[in-house]
Coordinates of C-alpha atoms and ligand atoms in Angstrom, one line a residue:
X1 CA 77.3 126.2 113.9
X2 CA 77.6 125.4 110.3
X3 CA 77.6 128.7 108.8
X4 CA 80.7 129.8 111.2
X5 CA 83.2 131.0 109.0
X6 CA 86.5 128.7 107.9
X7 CA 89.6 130.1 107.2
X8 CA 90.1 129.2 103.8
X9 CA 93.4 127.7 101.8
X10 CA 94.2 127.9 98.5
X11 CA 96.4 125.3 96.9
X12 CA 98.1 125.8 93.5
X13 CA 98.6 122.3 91.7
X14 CA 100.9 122.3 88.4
X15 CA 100.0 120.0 85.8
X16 CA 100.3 116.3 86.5
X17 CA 98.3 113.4 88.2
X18 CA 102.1 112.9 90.1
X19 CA 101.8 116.7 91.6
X20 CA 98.2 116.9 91.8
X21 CA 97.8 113.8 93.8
X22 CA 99.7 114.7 97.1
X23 CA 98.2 118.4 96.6
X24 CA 94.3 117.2 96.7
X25 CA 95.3 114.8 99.8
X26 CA 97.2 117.5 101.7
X27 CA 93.9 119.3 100.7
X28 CA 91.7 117.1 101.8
X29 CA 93.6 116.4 105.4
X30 CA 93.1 120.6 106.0
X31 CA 89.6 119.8 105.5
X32 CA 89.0 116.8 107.4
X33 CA 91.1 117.3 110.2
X34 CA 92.3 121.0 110.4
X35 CA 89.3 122.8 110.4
X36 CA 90.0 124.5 106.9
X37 CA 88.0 125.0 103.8
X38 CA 89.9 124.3 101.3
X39 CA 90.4 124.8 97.3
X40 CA 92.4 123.0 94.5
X41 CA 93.5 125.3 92.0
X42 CA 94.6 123.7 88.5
X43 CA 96.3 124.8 85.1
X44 CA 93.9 122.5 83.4
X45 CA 90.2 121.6 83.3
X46 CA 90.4 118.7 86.1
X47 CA 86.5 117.8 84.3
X48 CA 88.3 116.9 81.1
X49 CA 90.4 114.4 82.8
X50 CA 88.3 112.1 84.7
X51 CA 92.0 109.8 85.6
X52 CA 92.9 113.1 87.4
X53 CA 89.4 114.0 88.6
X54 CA 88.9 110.8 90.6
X55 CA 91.9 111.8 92.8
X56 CA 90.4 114.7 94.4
X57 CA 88.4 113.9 97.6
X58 CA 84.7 115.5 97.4
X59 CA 85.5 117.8 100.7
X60 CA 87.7 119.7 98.8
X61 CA 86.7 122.3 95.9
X62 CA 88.0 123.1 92.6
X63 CA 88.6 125.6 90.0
X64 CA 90.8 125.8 86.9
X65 CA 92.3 128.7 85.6
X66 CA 91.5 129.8 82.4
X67 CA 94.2 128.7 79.6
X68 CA 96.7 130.9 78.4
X69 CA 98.5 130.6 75.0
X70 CA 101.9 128.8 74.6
X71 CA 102.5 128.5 70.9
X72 CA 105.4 130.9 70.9
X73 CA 107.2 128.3 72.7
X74 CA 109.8 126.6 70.8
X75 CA 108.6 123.1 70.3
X76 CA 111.7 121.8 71.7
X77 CA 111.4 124.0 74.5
X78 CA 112.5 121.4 78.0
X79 CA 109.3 120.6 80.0
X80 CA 110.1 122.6 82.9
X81 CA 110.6 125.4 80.8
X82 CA 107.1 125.3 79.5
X83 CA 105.7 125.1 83.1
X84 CA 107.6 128.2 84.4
X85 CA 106.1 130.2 81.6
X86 CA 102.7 128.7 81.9
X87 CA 102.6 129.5 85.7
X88 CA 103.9 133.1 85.0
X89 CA 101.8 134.1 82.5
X90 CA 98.7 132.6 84.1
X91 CA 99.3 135.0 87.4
X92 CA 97.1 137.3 86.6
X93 CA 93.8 135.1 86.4
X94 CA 95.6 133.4 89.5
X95 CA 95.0 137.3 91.0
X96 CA 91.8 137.6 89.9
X97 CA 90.5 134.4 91.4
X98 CA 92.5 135.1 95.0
X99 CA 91.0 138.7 95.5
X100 CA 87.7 137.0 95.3
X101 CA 88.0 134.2 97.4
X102 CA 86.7 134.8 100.9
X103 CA 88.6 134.0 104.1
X104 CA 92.0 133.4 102.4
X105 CA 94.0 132.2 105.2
X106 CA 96.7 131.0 103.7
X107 CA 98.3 130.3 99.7
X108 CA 100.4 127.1 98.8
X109 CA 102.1 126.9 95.5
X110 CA 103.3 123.4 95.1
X111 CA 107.1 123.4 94.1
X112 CA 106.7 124.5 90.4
X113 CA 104.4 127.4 91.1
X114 CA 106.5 129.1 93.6
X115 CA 106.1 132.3 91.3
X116 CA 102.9 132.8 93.0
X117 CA 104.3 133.8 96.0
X118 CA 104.8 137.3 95.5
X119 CA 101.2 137.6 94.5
X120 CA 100.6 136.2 98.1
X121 CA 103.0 139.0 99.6
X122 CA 101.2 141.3 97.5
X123 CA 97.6 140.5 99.4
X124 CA 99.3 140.6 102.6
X125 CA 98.3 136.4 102.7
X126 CA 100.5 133.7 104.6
X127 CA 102.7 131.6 101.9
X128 CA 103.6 128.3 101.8
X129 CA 105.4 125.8 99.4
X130 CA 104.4 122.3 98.8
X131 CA 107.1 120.1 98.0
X132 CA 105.1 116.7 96.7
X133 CA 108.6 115.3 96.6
X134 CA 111.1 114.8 99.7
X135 CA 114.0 116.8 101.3
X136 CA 116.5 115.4 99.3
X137 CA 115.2 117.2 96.5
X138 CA 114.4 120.6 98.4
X139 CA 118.3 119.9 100.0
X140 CA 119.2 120.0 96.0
X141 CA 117.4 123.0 95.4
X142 CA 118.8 124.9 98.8
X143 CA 122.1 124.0 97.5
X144 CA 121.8 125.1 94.1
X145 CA 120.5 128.1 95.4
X146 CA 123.2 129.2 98.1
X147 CA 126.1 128.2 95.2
X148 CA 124.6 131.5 93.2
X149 CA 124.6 133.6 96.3
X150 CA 126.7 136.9 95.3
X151 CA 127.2 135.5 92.0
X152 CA 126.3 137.8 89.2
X153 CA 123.2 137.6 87.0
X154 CA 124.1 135.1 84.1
X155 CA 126.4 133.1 85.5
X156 CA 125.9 129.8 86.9
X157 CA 128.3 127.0 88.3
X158 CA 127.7 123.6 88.5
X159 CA 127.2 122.1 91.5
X160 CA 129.7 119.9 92.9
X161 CA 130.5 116.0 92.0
X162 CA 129.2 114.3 94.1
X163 CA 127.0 116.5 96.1
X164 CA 126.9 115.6 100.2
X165 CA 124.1 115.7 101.6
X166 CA 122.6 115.3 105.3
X167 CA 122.2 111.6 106.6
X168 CA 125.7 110.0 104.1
X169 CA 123.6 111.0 100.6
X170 CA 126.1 110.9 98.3
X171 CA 124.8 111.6 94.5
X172 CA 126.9 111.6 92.1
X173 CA 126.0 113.7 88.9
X174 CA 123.9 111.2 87.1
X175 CA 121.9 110.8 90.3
X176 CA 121.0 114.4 89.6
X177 CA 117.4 115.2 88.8
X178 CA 118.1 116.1 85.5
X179 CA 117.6 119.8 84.9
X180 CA 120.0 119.8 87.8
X181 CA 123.1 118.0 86.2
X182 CA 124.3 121.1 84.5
X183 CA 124.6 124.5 84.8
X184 CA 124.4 125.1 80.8
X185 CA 120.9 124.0 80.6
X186 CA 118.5 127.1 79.9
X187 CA 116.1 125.5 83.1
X188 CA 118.9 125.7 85.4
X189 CA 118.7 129.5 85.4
X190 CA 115.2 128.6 86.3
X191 CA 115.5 126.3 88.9
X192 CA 117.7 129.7 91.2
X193 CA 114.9 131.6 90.5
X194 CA 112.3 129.4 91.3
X195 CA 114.6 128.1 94.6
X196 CA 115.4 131.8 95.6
X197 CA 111.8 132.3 95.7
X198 CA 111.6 129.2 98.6
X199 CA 113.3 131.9 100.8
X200 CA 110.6 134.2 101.0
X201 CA 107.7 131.4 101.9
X202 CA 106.5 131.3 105.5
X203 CA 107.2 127.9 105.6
X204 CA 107.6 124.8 103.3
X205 CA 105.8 121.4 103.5
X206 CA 107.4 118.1 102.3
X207 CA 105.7 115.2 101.3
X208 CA 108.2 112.9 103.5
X209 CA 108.1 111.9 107.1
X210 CA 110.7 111.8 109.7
X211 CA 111.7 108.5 110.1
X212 CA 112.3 108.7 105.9
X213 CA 114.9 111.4 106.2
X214 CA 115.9 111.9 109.7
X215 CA 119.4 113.5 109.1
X216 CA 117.8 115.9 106.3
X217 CA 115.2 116.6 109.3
X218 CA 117.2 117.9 111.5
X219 CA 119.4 119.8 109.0
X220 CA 116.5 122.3 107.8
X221 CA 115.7 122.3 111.8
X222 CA 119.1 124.1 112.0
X223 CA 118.6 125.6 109.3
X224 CA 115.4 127.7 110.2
X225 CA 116.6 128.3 113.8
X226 CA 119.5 130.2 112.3
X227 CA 117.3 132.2 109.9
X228 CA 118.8 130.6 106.7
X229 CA 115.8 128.9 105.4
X230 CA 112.1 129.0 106.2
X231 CA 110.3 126.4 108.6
X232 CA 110.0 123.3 107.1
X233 CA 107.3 121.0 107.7
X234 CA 107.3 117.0 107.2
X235 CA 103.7 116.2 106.5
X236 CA 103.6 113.1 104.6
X237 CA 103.1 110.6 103.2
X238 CA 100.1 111.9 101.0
X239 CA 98.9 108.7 99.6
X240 CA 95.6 108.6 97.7
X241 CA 93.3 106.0 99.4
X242 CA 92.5 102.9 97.5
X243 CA 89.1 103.0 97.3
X244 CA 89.3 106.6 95.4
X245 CA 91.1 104.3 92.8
X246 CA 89.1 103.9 89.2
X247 CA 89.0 101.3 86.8
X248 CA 89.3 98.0 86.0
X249 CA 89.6 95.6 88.5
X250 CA 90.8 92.4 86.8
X251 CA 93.9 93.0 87.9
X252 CA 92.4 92.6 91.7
X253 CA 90.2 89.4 91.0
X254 CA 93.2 87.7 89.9
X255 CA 95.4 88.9 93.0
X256 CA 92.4 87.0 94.6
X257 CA 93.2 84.0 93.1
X258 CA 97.1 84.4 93.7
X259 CA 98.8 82.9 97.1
X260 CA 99.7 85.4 99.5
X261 CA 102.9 87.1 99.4
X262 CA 103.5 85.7 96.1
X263 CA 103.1 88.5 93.4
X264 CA 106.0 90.5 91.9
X265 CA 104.2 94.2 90.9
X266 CA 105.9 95.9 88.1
X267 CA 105.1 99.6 87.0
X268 CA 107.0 102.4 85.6
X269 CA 104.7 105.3 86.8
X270 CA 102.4 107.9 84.4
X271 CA 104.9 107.9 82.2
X272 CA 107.5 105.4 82.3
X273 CA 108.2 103.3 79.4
X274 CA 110.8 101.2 78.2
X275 CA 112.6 100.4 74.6
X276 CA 110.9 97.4 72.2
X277 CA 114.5 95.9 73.4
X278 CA 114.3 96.4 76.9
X279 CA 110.8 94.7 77.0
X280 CA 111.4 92.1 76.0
X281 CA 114.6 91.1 77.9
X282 CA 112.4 92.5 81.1
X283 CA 110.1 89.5 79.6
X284 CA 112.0 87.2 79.4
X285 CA 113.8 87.9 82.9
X286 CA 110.0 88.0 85.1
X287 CA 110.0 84.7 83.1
X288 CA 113.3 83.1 84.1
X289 CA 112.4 84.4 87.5
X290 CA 109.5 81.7 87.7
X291 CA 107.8 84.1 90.1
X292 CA 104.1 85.0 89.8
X293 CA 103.9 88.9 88.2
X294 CA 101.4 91.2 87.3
X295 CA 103.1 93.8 84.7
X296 CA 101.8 97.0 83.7
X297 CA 103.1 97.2 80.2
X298 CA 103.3 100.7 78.5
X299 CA 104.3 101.7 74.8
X300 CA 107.7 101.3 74.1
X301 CA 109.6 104.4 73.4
X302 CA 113.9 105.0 73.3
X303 CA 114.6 107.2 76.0
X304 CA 112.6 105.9 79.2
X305 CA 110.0 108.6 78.9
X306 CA 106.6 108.2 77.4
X307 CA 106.2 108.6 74.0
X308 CA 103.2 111.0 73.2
X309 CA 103.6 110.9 69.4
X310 CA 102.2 108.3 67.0
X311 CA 104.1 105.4 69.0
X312 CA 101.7 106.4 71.7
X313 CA 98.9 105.2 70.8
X314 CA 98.1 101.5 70.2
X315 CA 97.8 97.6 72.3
X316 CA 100.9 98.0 74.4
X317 CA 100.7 94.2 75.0
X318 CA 101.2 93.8 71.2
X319 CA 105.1 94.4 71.7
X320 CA 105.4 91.8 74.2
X321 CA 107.9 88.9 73.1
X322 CA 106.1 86.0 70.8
X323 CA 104.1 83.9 72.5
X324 CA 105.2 85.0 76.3
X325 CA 101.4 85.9 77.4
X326 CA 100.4 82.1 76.4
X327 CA 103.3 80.9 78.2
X328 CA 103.2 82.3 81.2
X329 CA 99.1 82.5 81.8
X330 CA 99.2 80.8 84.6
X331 CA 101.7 82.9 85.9
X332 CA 101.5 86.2 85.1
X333 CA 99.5 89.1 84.1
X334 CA 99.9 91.8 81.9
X335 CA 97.5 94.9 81.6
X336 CA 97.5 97.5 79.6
X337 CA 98.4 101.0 80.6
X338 CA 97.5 101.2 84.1
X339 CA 96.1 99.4 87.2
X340 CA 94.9 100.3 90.6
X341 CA 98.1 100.8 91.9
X342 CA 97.3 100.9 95.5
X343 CA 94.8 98.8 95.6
X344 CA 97.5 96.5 93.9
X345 CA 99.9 97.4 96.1
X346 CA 97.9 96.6 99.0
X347 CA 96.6 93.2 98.0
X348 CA 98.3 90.8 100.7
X349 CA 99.2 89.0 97.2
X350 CA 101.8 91.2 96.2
X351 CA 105.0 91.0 98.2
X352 CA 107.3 92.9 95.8
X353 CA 107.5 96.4 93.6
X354 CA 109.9 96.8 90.5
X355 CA 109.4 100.6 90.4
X356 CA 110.8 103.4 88.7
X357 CA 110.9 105.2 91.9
X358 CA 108.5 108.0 91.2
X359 CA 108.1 109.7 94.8
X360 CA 104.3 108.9 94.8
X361 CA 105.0 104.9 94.2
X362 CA 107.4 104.7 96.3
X363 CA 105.4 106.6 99.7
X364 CA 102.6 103.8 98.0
X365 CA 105.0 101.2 98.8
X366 CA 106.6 102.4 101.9
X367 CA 102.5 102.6 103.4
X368 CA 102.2 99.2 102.2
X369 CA 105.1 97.8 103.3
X370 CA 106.1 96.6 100.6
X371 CA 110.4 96.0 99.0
X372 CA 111.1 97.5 96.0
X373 CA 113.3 96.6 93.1
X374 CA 114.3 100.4 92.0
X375 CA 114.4 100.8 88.3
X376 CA 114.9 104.8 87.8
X377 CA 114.4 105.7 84.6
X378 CA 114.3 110.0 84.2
X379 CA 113.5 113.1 85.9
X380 CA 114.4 112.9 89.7
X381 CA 113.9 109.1 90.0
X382 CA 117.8 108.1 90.3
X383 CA 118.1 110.5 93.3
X384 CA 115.1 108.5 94.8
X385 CA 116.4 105.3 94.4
X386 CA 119.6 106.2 96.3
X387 CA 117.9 107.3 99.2
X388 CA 115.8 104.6 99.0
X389 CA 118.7 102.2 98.4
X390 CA 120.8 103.8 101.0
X391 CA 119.6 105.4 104.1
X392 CA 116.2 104.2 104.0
X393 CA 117.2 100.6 102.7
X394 CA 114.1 99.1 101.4
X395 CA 115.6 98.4 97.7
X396 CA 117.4 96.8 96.1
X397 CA 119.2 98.2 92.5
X398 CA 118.8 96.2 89.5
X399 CA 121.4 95.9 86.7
X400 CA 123.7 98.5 85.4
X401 CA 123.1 100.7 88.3
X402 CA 124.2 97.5 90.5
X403 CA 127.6 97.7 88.8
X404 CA 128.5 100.7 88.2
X405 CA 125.7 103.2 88.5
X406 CA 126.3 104.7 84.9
X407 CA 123.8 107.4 83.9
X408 CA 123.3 105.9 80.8
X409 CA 120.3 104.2 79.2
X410 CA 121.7 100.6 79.2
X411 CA 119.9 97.4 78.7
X412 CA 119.0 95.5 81.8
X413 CA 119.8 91.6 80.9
X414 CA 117.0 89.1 82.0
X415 CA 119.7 87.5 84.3
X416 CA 120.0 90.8 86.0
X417 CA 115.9 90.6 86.8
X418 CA 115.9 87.4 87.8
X419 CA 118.8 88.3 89.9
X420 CA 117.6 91.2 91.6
X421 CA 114.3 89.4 92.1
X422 CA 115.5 86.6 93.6
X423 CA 117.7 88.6 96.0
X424 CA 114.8 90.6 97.0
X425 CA 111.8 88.2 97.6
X426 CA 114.4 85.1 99.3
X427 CA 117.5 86.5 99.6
X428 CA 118.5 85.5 103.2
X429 CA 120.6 88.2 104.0
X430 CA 120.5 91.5 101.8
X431 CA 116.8 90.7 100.6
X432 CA 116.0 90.3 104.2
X433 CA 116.9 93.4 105.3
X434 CA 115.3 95.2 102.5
X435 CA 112.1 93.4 102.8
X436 CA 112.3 93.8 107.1
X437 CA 113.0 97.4 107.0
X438 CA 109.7 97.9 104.4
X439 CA 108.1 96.6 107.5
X440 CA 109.5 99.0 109.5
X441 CA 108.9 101.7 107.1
X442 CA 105.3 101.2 106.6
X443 CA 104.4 101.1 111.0
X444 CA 106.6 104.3 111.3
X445 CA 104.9 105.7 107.7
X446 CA 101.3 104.7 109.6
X447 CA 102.5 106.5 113.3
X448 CA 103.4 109.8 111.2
X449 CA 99.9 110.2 110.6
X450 CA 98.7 108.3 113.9
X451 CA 96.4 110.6 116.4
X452 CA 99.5 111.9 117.9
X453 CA 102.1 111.0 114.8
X454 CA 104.9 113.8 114.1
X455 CA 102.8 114.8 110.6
X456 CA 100.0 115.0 111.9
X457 CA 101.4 117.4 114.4
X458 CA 103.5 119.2 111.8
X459 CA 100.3 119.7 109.7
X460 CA 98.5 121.0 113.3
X461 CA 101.2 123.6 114.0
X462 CA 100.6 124.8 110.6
X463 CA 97.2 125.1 110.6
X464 CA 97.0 126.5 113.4
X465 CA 99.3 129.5 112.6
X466 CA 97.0 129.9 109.6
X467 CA 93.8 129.7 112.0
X468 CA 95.5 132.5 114.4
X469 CA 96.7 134.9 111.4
X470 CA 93.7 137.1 111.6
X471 CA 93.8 138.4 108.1
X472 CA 91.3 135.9 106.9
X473 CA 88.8 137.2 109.0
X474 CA 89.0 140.8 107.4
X475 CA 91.0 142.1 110.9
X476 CA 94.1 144.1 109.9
X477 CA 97.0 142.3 110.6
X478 CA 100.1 144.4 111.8
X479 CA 103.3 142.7 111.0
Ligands
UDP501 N1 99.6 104.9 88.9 C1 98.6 104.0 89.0 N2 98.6 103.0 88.1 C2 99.5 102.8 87.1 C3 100.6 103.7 87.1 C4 100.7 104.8 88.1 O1 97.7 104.2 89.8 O2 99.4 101.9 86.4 C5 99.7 106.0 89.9 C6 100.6 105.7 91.1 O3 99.8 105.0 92.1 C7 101.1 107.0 91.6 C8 101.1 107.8 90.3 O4 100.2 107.2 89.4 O5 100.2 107.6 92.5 C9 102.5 108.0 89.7 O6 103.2 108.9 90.4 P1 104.8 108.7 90.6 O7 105.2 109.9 91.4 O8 105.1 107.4 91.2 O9 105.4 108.7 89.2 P2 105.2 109.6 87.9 O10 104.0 109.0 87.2 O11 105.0 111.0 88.3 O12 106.5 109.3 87.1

C-alpha cells in the first residue's frame, strides 16, 4: 500500500546548477525506479533561484540548510576553499536535519561534501560519494591521495608529469584540473583530505558509464576486490530531460526553420566566457566557416571564467564585432546568456557542439550524439577534453591545444575555427570518425540506462544494499 514505508536517501548537493543537476537526476532515478524516497539537500535556497529550481524533478524533495557566515574569508580566498569551509561549518544544521529525517537508509555527499561522511558514520547510516564528474577525475584524486600515504602532515609533493592513467590517459600538467597542478596551492592540502575521506565511503557513484571509461572501469574493479578503494559504481549519464528545460524558445523556432544536420551549437557552459579579443576572432571564424550557428554569447572577461563584477552585467551581444549580427542573419543566431541546451542539443538541426567540455555538456552531447569541437577553458575541462579527444574520440581540439597543447590562455585565430569546423562536420577521414563514434557513444550512453543496461544495474545493486541494510527501518543493525 501507499503508506508502506520507503527507505529514505539523503543527497548532499554543493553549490552549482553543474553539481546540482546530476544530483537531482540521480535523485529522481532512486525515486522512480529504485523504490526510494528521496531528498535534495542544498547550501542555498533552491526557491531563490528559479534557473536551479526547474532542474529538480517534482518526485523528489527539498530542503536548504540554513546559511552560515563567511565574511572572515579572505576575499581572495580560491573557490574551492570557500566551499570546504562552507560544507564544514554547515555540519552541524546538516546533523540536525539527518537525526530528524525518518527512514534514513542511506547519505550521499556529492564530491565536495565528502566531510559529511563522518556525520553518516556517526548515525550508524550507509555512505556514499557522488562523483557528478567521471573516473578520470576520481583516478586524479586516488592518485593524489596514495602519493601522501605515510607522508607527514604538511608536506605535499606534486604529482608526477604527466600522470598515467588507466585506458593510455596521458595528462600532462596543464591538463590538470587546476587546484591539482601544484602542490603549493593552499586547496591542494584540501583536495588529500577531502580524497582520504573517499576511503571510508561504502561505495562511490560516478556520473560516467562503461563504455566512456572502460580501462578506468575495470581499474577501480581491481581496486575494490583488493580492498584498496571502495566499490565504485558507474551510474550515468545523469542528463536533465529536455522538457524540464526553461526559457525562451526562440532559439528552437529557429532550429525549426534550419535544415537538418546543419547547425554548429556553441556554448561555454554556466560560466564560460571569453576575452572582447577572443570574441571576436571566434566571430569572425563561425563567419569564415560559412556554416549555419546558433552562439550563446556571454560577457567577456580575461581569464575564461565568468566575470561576476561590474563587467557582468550588461547586453552580451553588444561586444560582438560591428555589424556581424546584420551580416550573418540569415545565418546565424546569437542569444544572450543561455539557451535550452538540450533541447538545442537534441534538435535534429544541430549536428555539431564547440564546448568547453564541462562534464554535464559533454554527457548532453554524448546522449545526443552529437561531435564536439572541445574548447576547454578552466577548472577540470582540459582533462575532459583529453579523454574525450583520446580514448573516447568524439572531438576534435581546436587551436593552440591542436599544436602544442600549452596551458596558456592563447588566442584561437578565426582560421583555426573554421578549421576545426570544417574537419569536424565534412572532414572525410578524422571528422568522420569523430562524428561516427558520437553515434556510437550516444546507442551505448542510451543501453547504460536500457531495462537491462550496466547503470541501471549498478544503480539496482546499490539500492538494493540500501533496501536490505535494516537500519532505516529502526532494527539494530550489527556490523
Ligand atoms: N546550460 C544550458 N544553457 C546554456 C549553458 C549551459 O542549459 O546556455 C546547462 C548545460 O546544459 C549543462 C549545464 O548548464 O547542463 C552546464 O554544466 P557543465 O558541467 O557543462 O559546465 P559548467 O557550467 O559547470 O562549467
Amino acid at each position: 500500500s501507499t503508506d508502506q514505508p520507503r527507505p529514505h536517501v539523503v543527497l548532499l548537493a554543493s553549490p552549482g546548477a553543474g553539481h546540482l543537476i546530476p544530483l537531482a537526476e540521480l535523485a529522481r532515478r532512486l525515486v522512480e525506479h529504485h523504490g526510494l524516497t528521496a531528498t535534495l539537500v542544498t547550501f542555498t535556497d533552491l526557491t531563490s533561484s528559479p534557473e536551479a529550481q526547474s532542474g529538480v524533478p517534482a518526485s523528489v524533495a527539498t530542503a536548504s540548510l540554513p546559511s552560515v557566515q563567511l565574511h572572515d574569508l579572505a576575499p581572495d580566498t580560491p573557490m574551492e576553499t570557500v566551499l570546504f569551509e562552507l560544507v564544514r561549518r554547515s555540519l552541524p544544521h546538516l546533523r540536525t536535519l539527518l537525526s530528524s529525517a525518518a527512514h534514513l537508509a542511506a547519505l550521499v555527499p556529492d564530491f565536495f561534501c565528502s566531510a559529511a561522511l563522518p556525520l553518516a558514520a556517526e548515525l550508524g547510516v550507509p555512505s556514499y560519494v557522488f562523483i557528478p564528474s567521471n573516473l578520470t577525475a576520481l583516478a586524479i584524486m586516488r592518485r593524489i591521495v596514495e602519493l601522501h600515504d605515510g607522508v607527514p602532515p604538511g608536506e605535499h609533493h606534486d604529482l608526477p608529469d604527466p600522470l598515467e592513467l588507466p585506458g593510455g590517459v596521458s595528462l600532462r600538467r596543464a591538463d590538470l584540473p587546476c587546484s591539482f597542478r601544484s602542490s603549493k596551492e593552499p586547496v591542494y592540502a584540501h583536495l588529500i583530505e577531502e580524497g582520504r575521506r573517499y576511503r571510508h565511503a561504502d561505495g562511490v557513484l560516478v556520473n560516467t558509464f562503461y563504455e566512456m571509461e572502460p580501462a578506468a572501469v575495470e581499474k577501480f574493479r581491481q581496486a575494490a576486490g583488493e580492498g584498496a578503494f571502495p566499490p565504485v559504481f558507474p551510474v550515468g549519464p545523469f542528463v536533465r530531460s529536455g522538457a524540464a528545460e526553461a526559457g525562451d524558445s526562440a532559439c528552437l523556432e529557429w532550429l525549426d526553420r534550419q535544415p537538418t544536420g546543419s547547425v554548429v551549437y556553441v556554448s561555454f557552459g554556466s560560466g564560460g566566457s571569453l576575452s572582447v579579443e577572443q570574441t571576436a576572432e571566434l566571430a569572425a571564424g563561425l563567419e569564415a566557416s560559412g556554416y549555419r550557428f546558433l552562439w550563446v554569447v556571454r560577457m567577456p572577461s580575461m581569464d575564461g571564467q565568468e566575470d561576476e563584477g561590474e563587467h557582468g552585467r550588461g547586453n552580451p551581444l553588444a561586444w560582438l564585432p560591428e555589424g556581424f549580427l546584420e551580416r550573418t542573419r540569415d545565418k546565424g543566431l546569437a542569444v544572450a546568456a543561455w539557451a535550452p541546451q538540450v533541447r538545442v542539443l537534441s534538435h535534429p538541426a544541430t549536428a555539431a557542439f564547440v564546448s568547453h567540455c564541462g562534464w554535464n555538456s559533454t554527457l548532453e552531447s554524448v546522449s545526443c550524439g552529437v561531435p564536439m569541437v572541445s574548447w576547454p577553458l578552466y577548472a577540470e575541462q582540459r582533462m575532459n577534453a583529453v579523454v574525450l579527444e583520446g580514448s573516447v574520440g568524439m572531438a576534435l581540439p581546436v587551436g593552440p591545444r591542436a599544436r602544442d597543447g600549452d596551458g596558456d590562455v592563447v588566442v584561437v585565430s578565426r582560421g583555426e575555427i573554421a578549421d576545426a569546423l570544417r574537419e569536424l562536420m565534412e572532414g572525410p577521414v578524422k571528422g568522420r570518425a569523430v562524428r561516427r563514434q558520437a553515434g556510437d557513444m550516444q546507442q551505448a550512453a542510451a543501453h547504460a540506462w536500457a531495462p537491462e543496461g550496466s547503470s541501471r544495474r549498478a544503480l539496482e545493486e546499490v539500492a538494493v544494499a540500501w533496501k536490505a541494510w535494516r537500519g532505516w527501518r529502526g532494527e539494530a543493525v550489527t556490523d
